[in-house]
Short mmCIF file of C-alpha atoms in Angstrom, two decimals:
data_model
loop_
_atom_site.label_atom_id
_atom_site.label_comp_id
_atom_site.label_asym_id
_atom_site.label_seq_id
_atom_site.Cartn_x
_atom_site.Cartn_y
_atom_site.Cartn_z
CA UNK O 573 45.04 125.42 120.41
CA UNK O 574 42.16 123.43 119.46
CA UNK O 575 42.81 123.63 115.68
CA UNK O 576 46.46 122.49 115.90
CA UNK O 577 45.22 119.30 118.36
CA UNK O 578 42.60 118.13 116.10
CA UNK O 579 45.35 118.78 113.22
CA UNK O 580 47.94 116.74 114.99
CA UNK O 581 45.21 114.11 115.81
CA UNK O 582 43.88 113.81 112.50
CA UNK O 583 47.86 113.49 111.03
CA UNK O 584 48.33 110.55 114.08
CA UNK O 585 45.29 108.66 112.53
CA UNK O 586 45.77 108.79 109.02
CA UNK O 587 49.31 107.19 109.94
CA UNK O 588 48.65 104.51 112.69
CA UNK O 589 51.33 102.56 112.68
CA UNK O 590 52.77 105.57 114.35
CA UNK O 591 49.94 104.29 117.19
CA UNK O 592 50.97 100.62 117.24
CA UNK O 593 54.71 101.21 117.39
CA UNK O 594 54.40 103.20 120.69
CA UNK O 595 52.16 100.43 121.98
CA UNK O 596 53.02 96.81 120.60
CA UNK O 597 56.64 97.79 122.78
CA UNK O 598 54.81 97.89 126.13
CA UNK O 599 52.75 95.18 125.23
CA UNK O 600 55.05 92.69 125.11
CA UNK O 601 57.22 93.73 128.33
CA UNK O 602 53.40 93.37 130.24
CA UNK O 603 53.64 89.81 128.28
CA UNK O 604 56.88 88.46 128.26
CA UNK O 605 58.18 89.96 132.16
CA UNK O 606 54.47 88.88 133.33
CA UNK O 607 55.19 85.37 132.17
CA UNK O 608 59.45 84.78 133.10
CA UNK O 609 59.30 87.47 136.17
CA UNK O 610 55.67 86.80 137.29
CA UNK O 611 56.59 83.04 138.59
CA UNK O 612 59.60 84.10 140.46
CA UNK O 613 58.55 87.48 141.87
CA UNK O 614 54.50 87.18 141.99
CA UNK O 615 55.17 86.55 145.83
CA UNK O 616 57.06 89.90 146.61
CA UNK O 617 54.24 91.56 143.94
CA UNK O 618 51.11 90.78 146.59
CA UNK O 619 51.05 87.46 144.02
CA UNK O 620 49.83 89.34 140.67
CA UNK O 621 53.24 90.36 139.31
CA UNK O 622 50.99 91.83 136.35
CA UNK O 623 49.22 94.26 138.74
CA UNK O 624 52.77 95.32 139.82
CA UNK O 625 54.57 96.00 136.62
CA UNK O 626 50.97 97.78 135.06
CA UNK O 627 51.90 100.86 136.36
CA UNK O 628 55.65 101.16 135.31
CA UNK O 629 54.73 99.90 131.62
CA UNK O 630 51.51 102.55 131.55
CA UNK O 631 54.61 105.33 132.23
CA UNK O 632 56.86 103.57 129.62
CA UNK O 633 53.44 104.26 127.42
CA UNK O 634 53.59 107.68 128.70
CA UNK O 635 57.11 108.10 127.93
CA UNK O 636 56.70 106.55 124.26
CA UNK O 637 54.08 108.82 123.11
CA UNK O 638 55.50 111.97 124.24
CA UNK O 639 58.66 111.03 122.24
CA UNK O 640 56.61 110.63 119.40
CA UNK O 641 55.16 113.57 119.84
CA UNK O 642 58.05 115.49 119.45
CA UNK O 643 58.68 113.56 116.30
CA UNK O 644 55.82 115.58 115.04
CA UNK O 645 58.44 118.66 114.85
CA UNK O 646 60.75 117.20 112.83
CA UNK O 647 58.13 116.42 110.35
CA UNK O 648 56.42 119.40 110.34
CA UNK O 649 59.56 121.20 109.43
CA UNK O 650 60.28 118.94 106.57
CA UNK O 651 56.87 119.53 104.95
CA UNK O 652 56.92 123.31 106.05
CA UNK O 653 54.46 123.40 108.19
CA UNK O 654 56.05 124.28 110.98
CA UNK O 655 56.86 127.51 110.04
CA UNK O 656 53.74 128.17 108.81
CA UNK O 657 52.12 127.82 112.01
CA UNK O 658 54.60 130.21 113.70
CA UNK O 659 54.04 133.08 111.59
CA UNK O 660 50.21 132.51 112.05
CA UNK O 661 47.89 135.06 114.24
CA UNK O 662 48.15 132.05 117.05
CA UNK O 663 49.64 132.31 120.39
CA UNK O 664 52.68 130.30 121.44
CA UNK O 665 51.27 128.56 124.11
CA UNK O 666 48.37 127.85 122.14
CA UNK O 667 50.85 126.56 119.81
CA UNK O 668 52.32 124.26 122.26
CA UNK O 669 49.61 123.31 124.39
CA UNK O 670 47.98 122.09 120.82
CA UNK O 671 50.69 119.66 120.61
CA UNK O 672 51.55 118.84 123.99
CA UNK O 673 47.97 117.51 124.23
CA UNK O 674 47.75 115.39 121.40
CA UNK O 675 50.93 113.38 123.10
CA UNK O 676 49.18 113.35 126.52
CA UNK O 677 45.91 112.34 124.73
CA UNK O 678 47.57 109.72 122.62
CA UNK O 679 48.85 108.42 126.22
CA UNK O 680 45.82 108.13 128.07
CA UNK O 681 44.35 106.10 124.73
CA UNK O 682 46.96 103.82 125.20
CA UNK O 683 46.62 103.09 129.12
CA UNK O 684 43.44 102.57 128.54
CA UNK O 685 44.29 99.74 126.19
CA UNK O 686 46.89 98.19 128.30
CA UNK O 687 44.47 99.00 131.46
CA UNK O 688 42.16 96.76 129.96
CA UNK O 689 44.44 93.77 129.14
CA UNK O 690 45.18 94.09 132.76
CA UNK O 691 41.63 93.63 133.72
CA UNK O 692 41.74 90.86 131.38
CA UNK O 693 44.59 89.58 133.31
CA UNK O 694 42.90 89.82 136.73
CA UNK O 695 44.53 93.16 137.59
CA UNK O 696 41.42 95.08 139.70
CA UNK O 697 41.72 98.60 141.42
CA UNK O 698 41.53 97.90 145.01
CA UNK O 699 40.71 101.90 145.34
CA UNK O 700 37.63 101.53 142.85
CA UNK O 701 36.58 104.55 141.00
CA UNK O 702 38.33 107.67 143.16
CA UNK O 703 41.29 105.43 142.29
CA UNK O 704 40.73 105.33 138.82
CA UNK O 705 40.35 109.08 138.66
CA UNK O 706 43.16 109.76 140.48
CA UNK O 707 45.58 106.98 138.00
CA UNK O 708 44.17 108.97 134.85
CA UNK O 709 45.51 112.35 136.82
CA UNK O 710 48.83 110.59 137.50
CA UNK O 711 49.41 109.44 133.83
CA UNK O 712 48.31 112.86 132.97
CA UNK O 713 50.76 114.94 135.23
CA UNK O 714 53.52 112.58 133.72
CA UNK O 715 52.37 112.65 130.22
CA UNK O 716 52.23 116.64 130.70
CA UNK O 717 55.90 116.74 132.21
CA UNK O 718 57.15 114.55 129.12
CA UNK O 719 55.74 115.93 126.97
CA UNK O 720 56.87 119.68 126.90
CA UNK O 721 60.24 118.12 127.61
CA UNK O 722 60.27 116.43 124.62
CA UNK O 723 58.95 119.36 122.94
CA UNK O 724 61.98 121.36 123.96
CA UNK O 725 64.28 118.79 123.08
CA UNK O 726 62.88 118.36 119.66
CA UNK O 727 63.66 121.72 118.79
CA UNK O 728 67.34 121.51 120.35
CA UNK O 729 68.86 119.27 118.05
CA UNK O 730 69.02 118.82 114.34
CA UNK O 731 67.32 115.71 112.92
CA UNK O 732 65.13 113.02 114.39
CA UNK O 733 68.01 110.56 114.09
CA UNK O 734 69.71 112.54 116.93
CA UNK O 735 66.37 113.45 118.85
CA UNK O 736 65.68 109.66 118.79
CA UNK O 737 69.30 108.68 120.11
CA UNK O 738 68.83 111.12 122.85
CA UNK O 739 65.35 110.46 123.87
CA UNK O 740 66.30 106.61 124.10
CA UNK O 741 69.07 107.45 126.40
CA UNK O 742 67.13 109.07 128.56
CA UNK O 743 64.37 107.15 128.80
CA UNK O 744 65.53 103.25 129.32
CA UNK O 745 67.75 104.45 132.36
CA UNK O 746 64.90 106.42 133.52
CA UNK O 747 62.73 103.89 133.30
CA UNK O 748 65.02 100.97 134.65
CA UNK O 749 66.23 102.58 137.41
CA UNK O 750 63.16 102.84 139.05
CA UNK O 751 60.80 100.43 140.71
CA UNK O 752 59.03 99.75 137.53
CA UNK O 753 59.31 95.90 137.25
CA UNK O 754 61.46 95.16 140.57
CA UNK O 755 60.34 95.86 144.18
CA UNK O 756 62.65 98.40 146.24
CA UNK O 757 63.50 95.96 148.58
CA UNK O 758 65.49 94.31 145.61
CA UNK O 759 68.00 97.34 144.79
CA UNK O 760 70.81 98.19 147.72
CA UNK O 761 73.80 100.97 147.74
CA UNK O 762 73.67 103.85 145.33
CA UNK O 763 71.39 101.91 143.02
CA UNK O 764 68.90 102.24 146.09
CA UNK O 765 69.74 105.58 146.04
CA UNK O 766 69.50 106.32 142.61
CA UNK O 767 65.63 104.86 142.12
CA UNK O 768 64.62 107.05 145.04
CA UNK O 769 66.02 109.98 143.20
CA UNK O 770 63.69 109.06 140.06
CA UNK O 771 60.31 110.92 139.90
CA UNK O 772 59.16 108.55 137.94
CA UNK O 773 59.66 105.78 140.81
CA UNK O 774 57.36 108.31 143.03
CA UNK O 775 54.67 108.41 140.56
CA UNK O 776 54.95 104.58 139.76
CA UNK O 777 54.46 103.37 143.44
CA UNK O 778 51.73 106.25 143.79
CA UNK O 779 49.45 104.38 140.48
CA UNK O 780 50.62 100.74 142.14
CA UNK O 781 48.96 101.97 145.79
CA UNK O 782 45.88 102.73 143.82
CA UNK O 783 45.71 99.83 142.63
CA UNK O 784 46.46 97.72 145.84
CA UNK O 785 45.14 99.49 148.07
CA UNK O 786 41.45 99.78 149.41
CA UNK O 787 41.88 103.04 150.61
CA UNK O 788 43.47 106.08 149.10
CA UNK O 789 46.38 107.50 151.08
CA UNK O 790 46.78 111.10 150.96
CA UNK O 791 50.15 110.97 152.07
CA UNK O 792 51.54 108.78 148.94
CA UNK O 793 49.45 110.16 145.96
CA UNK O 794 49.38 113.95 146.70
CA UNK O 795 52.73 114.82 147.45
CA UNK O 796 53.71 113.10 143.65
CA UNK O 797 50.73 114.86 142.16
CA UNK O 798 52.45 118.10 143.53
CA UNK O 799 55.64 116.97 142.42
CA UNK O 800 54.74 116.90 138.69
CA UNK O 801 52.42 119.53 139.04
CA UNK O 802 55.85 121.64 139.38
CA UNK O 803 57.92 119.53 136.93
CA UNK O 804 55.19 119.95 134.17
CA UNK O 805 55.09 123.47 134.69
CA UNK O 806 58.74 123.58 134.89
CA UNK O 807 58.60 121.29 131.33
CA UNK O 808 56.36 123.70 129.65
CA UNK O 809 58.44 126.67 130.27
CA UNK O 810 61.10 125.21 128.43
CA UNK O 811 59.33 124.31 126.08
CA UNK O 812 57.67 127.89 125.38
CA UNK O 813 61.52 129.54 126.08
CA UNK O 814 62.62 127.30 123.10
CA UNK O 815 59.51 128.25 120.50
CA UNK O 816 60.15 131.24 121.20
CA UNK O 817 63.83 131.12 120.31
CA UNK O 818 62.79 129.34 117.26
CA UNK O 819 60.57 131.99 116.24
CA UNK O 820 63.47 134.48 117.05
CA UNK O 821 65.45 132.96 114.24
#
């Protein structure tokens, strides 16, 4: 497991514009929705709209890495690596937990970074450092969930021009329809509906009560850690059910 992280690392460093793509993106929403939404909303958002959008854009981080991640696949197979790896003496799950932690890695890295323009920005953690802890488990449990299920779909369809087609479909609804730059209180009807249904709007106002809040309430952050707990779980499985179709073939 260890050998195929520090490979994948290694591979994301000597090519880091593959880092600055997944990050320059989420940069400039924090910028540009900070400064036209901030004026207008800051009010609604406590009065630091930046504090209020940091979480949703750390899980658009989340979400951009793990993509990327299962990029990896489609590269590997072109240089034949990928198959190399398979018929090796190494387990499957060692296999994918290898490169399932490189995304979630690569995705704590970049929080960090947009973490600390937040600080920069005069975002603080109310919660201090229990809170801090508990964000970096959040982003984890998401990064986790993401990132066998972009594993699995990586090895579902044919070339990255399709993977990247279907990723971005699912992930701008995902991450619109949820209460990533807009309070609740602003969606009504079956769009109401619909951002409840989101996970992602669970774990989202679970990292923004971290950050607003003094103290840490048990009954909003644990039920969502339990929540992805399951859905990672439920991510890797089909991620390990599709290797090992692959290596069927």
């Amino acid at each position: 497991m260890f050998n195929i992280l520090w490979r994948n690392l290694k591979w994301r460093f000597q090519n880091p514009i593959s880092i600055g793509m997944t990050i320059v993106q989420p940069l400039l929403w924090l910028a540009l929705y900070g400064a036209v939404a901030g004026p207008a909303l800051g009010s609604m958002a406590g009065g630091n709209y930046t504090a209020f959008i940091l979480p949703g854009i750390m899980v658009l981080v989340t979400f951009s890495c793990c993509c990327s991640g299962g990029m990896i696949n489609y590269i590997m197979k072109a240089s034949g690596s990928f198959y190399r790896i398979l018929i090796a003496p190494v387990s499957r799950s060692a296999i994918l937990l290898g490169q399932m932690l490189e995304a979630i890695l690569l995705s704590l890295l970049e929080s960090a970074v947009l973490f600390g323009v937040g600080l920069l920005c005069s975002v603080q953690v109310a919660s201090g450092l229990p809170g801090i802890i508990l964000m970096i488990l959040l982003i984890f449990l998401a990064g986790f969930f993401m990132a066998g299920l972009a594993y699995s779909i990586s090895l579902c369809l044919p070339n990255e021009v399709i993977y990247e087609t279907v990723m971005n479909t699912i992930v701008l609804p995902v991450f619109f329809v949820s209460t990533a730059l807009f309070p609740l209180e602003k969606s009504a009807g079956a769009l109401r509906v619909a951002v409840m249904l989101n996970p992602f709007t669970h774990i989202i106002n679970a990292l923004r009560s971290l950050i607003y809040g003094k103290t840490i309430l048990a009954a909003e952050v644990l039920p969502v850690i339990g929540l992805f707990a399951l859905l990672g779980l439920g991510g890797f499985a089909l991620a390990f059910r599709r290797l090992k179709r692959e290596t069927a073939c």
